[in-house]
Coordinates of C-alpha atoms in Angstrom, one line a residue:
X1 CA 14.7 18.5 -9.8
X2 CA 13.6 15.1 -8.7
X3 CA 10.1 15.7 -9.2
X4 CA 11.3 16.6 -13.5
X5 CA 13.7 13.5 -12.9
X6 CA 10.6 11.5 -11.9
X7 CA 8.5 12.3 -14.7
X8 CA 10.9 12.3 -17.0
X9 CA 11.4 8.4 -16.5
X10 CA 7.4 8.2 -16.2
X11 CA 7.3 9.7 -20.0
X12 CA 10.0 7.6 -20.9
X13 CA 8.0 4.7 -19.7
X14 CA 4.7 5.7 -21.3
X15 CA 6.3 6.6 -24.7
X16 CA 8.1 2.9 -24.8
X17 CA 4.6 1.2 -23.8
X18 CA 3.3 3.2 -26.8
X19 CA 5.8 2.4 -29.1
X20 CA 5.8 -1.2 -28.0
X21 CA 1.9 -1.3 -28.8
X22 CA 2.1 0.7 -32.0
X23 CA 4.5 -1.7 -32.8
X24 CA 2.4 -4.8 -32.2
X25 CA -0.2 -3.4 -34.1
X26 CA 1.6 -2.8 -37.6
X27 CA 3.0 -6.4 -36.9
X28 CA 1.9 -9.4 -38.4
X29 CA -0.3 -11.7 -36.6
X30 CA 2.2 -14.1 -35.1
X31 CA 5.5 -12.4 -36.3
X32 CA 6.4 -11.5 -32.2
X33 CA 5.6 -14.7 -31.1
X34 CA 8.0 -16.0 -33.8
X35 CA 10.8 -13.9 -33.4
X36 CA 10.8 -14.2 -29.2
X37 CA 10.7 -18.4 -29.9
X38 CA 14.3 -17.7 -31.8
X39 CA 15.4 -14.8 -29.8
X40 CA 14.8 -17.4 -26.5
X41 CA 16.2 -20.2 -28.5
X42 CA 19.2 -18.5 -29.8
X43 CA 20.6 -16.1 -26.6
X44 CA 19.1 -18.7 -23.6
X45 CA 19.9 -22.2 -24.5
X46 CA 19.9 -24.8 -21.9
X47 CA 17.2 -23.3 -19.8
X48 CA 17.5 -26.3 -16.7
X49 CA 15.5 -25.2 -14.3
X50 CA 18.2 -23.4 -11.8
X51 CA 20.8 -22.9 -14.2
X52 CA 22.0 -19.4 -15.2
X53 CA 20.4 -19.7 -18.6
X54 CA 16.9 -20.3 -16.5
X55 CA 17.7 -16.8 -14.8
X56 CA 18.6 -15.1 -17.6
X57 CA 15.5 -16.3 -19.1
X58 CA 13.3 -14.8 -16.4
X59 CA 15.4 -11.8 -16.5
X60 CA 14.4 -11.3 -19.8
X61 CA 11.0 -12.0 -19.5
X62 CA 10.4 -10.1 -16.8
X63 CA 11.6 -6.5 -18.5
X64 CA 9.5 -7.8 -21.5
X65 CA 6.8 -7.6 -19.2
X66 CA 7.5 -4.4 -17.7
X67 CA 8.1 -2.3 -20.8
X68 CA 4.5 -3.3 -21.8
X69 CA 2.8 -1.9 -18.9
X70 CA 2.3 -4.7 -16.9
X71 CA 3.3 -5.6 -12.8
X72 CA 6.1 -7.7 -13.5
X73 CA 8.1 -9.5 -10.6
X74 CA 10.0 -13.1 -10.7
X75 CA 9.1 -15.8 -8.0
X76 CA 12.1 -17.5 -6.8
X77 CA 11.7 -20.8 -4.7
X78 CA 13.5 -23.8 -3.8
X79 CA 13.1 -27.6 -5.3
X80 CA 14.6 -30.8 -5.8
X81 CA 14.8 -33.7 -8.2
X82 CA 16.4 -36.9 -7.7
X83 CA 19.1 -37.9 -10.1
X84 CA 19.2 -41.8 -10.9
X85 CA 23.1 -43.1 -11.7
X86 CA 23.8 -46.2 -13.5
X87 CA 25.0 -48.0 -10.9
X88 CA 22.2 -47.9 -9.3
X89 CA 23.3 -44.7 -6.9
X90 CA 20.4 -41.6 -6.2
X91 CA 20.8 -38.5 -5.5
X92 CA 19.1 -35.6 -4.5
X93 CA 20.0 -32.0 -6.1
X94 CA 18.8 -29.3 -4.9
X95 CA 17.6 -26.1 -7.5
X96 CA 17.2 -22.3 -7.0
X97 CA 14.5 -21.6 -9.7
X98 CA 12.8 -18.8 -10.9
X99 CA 9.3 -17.9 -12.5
X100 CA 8.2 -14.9 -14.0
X101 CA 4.1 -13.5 -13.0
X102 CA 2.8 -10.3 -15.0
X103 CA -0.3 -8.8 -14.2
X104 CA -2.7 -6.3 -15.7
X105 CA -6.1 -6.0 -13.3
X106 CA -9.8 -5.8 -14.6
X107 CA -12.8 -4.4 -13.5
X108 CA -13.0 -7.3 -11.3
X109 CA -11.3 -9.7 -9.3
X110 CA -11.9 -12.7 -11.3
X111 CA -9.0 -13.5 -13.5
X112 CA -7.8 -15.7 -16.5
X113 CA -4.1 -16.9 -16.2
X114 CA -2.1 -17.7 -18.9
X115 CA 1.1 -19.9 -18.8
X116 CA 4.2 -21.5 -20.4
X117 CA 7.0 -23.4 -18.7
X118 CA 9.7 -21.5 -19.1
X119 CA 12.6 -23.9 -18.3
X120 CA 13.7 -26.7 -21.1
X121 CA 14.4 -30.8 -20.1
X122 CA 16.3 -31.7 -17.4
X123 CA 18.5 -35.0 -17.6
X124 CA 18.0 -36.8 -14.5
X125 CA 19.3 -40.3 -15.2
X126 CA 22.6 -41.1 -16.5
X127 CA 21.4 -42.2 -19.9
X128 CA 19.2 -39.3 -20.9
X129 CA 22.7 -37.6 -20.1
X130 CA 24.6 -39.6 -22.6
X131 CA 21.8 -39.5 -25.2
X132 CA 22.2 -35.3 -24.8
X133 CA 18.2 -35.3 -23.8
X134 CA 18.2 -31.7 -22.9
X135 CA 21.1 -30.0 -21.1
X136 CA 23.3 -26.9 -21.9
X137 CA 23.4 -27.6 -25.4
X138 CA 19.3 -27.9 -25.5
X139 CA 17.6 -24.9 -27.4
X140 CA 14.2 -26.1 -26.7
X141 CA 12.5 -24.6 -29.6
X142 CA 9.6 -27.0 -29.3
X143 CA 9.1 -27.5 -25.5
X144 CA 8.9 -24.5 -24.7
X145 CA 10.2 -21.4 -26.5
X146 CA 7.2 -21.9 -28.4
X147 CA 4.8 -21.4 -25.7
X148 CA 6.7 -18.4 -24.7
X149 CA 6.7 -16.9 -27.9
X150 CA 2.9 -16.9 -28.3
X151 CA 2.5 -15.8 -24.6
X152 CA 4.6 -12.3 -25.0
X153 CA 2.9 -11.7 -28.3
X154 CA -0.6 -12.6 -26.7
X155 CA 0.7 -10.4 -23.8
X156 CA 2.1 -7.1 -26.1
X157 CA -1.5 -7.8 -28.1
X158 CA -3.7 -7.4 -25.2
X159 CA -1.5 -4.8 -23.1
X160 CA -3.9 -1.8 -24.0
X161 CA -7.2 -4.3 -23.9
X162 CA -10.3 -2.9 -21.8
X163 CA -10.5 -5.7 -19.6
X164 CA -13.6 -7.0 -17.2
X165 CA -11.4 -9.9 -16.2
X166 CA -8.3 -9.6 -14.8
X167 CA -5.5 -11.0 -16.5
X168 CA -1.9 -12.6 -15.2
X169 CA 1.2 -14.1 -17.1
X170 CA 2.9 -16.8 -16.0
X171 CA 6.3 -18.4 -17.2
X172 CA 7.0 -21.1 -14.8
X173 CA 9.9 -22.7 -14.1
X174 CA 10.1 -26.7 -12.8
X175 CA 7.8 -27.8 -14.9
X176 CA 9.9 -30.8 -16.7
X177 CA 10.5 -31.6 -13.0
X178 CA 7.0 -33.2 -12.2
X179 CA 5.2 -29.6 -12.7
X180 CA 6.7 -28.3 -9.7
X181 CA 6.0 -25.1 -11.1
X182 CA 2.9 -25.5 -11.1
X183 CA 2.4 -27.1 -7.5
X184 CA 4.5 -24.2 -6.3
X185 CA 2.3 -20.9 -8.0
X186 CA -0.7 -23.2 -6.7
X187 CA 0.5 -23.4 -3.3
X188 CA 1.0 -19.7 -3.1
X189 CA -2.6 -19.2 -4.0
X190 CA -5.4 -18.6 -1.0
X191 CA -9.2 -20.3 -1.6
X192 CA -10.0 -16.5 -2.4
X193 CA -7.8 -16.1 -5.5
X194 CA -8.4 -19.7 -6.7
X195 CA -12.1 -19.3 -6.6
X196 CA -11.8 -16.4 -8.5
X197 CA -9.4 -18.0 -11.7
X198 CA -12.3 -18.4 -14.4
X199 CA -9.6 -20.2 -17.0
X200 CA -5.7 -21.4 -16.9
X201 CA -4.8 -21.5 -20.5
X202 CA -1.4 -23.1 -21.0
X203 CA 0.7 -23.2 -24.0
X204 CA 3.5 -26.4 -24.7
X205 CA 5.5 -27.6 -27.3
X206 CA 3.3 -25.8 -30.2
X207 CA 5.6 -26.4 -33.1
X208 CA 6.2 -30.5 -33.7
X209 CA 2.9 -32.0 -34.2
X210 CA 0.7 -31.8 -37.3
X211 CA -2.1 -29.2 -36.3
X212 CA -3.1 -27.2 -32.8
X213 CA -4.6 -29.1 -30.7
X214 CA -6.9 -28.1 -28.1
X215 CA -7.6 -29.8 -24.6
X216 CA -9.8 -29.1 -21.7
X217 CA -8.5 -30.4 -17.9
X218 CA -10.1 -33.7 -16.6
X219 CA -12.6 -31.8 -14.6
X220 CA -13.5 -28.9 -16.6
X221 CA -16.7 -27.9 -16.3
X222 CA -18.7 -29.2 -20.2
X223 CA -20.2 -25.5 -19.8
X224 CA -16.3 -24.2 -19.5
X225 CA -15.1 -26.8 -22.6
X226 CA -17.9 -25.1 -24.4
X227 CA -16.6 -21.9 -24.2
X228 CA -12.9 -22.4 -24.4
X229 CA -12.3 -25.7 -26.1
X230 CA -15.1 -26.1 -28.5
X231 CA -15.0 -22.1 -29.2
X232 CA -11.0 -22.8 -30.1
X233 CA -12.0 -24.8 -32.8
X234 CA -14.9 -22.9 -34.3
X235 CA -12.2 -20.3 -34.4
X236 CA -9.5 -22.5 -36.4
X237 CA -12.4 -23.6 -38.3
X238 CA -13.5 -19.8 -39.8
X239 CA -9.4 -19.2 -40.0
X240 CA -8.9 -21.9 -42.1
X241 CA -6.5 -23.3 -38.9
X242 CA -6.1 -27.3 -39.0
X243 CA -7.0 -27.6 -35.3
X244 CA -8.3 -30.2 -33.3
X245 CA -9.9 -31.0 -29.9
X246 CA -8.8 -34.1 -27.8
X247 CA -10.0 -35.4 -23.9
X248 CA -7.8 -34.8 -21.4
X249 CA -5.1 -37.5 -21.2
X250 CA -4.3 -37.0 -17.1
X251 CA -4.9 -35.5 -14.3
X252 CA -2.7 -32.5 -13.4
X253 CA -2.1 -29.8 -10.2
X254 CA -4.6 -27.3 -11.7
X255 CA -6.9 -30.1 -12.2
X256 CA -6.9 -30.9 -8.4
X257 CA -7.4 -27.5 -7.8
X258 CA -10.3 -27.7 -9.0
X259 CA -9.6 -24.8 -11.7
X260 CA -10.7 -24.9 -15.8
X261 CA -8.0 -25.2 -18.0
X262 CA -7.5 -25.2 -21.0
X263 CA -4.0 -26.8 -22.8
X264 CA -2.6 -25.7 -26.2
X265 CA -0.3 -28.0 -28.1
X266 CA 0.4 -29.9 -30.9
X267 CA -1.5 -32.6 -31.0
X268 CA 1.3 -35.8 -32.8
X269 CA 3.7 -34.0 -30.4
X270 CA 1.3 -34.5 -27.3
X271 CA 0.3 -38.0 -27.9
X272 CA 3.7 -39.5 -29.3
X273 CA 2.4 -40.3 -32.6
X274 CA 3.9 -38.2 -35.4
X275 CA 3.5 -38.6 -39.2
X276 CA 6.0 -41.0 -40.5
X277 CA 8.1 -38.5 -42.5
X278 CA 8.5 -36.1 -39.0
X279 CA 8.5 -39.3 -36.4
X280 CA 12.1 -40.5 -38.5
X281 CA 13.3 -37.0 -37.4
X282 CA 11.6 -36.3 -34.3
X283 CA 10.8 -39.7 -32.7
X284 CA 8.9 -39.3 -28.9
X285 CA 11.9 -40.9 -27.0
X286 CA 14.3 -38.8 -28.6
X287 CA 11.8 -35.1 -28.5
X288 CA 13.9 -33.2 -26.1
X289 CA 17.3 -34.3 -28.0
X290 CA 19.2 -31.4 -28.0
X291 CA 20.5 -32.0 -31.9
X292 CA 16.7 -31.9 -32.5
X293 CA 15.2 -29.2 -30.7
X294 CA 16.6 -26.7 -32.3
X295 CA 16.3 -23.9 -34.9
X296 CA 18.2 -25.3 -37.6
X297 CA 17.0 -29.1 -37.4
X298 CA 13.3 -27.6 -37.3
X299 CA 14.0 -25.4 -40.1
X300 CA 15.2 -27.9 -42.4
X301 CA 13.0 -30.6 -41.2
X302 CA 10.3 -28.8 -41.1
X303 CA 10.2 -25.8 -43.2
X304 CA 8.0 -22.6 -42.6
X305 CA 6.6 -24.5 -39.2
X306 CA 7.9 -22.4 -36.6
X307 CA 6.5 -19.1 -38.9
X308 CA 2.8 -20.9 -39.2
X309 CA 2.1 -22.3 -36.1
X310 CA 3.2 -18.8 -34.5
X311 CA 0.4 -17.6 -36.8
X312 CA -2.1 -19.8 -36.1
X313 CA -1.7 -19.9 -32.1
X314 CA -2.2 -16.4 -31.5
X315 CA -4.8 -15.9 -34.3
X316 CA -6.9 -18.2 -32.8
X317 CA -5.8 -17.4 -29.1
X318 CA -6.3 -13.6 -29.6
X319 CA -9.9 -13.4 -30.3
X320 CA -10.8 -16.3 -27.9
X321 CA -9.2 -14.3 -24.9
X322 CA -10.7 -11.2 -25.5
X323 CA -13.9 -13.0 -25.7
X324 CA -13.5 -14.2 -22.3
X325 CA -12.2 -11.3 -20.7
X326 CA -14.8 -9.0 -21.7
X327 CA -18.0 -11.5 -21.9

């Protein structure tokens, strides 16, 4: 009896992988990247990094991962972030956060990483508090449902790929704190694995700014920015995909690591300078505003966005990762 038991949950399993994929397949290219950005946006608002909304999140995420077929599990760990008062006053608070890791292996050990913060702005001073600069309020459409979005859709897209590469999934959480995310999946890392990451691609705040834009890491390899980078934009270019490429503007933890990496945005959103007509709506100082991030502002503001750049992020993204998992 537990034998039928057990394969009955295995079929189960396999039939809702199947579905899942079938599913993807009859889909329009970017329609499950946008309806995950709204589904995040609208059911896990205020994602602070060790809030309940952050573990929700990574809840969800992580059975996302799982129905598709892939080794799912969440990485808890502990941080900190001091909190400045106006009177001068800091204080330390201390955070249980959660990331989410999913994994599919290749024929080899070498892997590609994708990842997307997964938590929304933090306020840490008392007057991104009163200017309601993230919080529980804060749907963070932009920065960083967005990056989510693409990342299941790239993940449900490539969950039945023949892979040489391995590949691995990241949503990580602490990365409005100073990337502590980041510094935290890096320090977990031994000189074997790191050797072997080929490519971190990471996908933020894909919706504000005018076109894709597409950036390699400050110590990149030119053969690397070649393949990733450059290849992004021939890409756009065939698609008919406003896209651009722009130098690195700072060093960051995978940087130091000494890994590629390659970072999706939007480009106005990533350097501060937006057209006039979306900078009187969405002005940098104000971009994690929690009456601005949102669905409805975005929507009105900036109509059909959120549907074409969900296109044009995984139809460029797609291709280029198959590419370089199977070279």
């Amino acid at each position: 009896m537990l034998t039928l038991l057990r394969l009955g949950a295995l079929s189960a399993l396999l039939g809702c992988s199947l579905s899942l994929q079938a599913h993807a397949a009859s889909q329009k290219t970017g329609s499950i990247a946008e309806h995950q950005m709204r589904h995040i946006a609208t059911y896990y608002p205020g994602r602070m990094a060790g809030s309940p909304a952050e573990m929700l999140t990574a809840d969800y995420l992580q059975q996302q991962f799982s129905e598709l077929g892939y080794q799912s599990n969440p990485r808890r760990f502990t941080t900190r972030y001091a909190y400045q008062h106006q009177g001068g006053e800091q204080t330390w608070r201390n955070l249980n956060t959660t990331s989410v890791i999913a994994a599919r292996e290749g024929k080899v050990a070498q892997q590609i990483v994708i990842i997307a913060h997964s938590d929304s702005w933090t306020p840490q001073n008392d007057t991104e508090t009163q200017k309601n600069l993230g919080g529980l309020t804060n749907q963070g459409v932009n920065d960083n449902a967005s990056g989510l979005g693409v990342m299941l859709e790239l993940a449900q897209r490539l969950s039945q790929q023949k892979l040489h590469y391995s590949l691995r999934f990241v949503a990580l959480s602490g990365e409005e704190l100073g990337q502590q995310g980041s510094e935290e999946y890096l320090s977990r890392m031994s000189p074997e694995e790191k050797h072997n990451t080929l490519l971190v691609i990471d996908l933020d705040s894909l919706i504000m700014g005018s076109h894709l834009t597409f950036m390699s890491g400050s110590k990149t390899p030119e053969a690397v920015v070649r393949q990733t980078r450059d290849r992004a934009i021939t890409l756009a270019r065939h698609l008919g995909i406003s896209a651009k490429s722009q130098a690195a503007q700072k060093e960051g933890p995978f940087d130091r690591a000494g890994i590629p990496l390659l970072l999706v945005s939007s480009g106005d959103a990533a350097s501060g300078k937006l057209p006039r007509t979306v900078a009187l709506h969405f002005p940098p100082e104000l971009r994690h505003q929690a009456q601005r991030d949102n669905l409805d502002y975005i929507d009105h503001w900036l109509p059909g966005r959120i549907t074409r750049r969900a296109h044009d992020s995984v139809a460029v993204l797609l291709p280029l990762i198959r590419e370089l998992a199977n070279p």
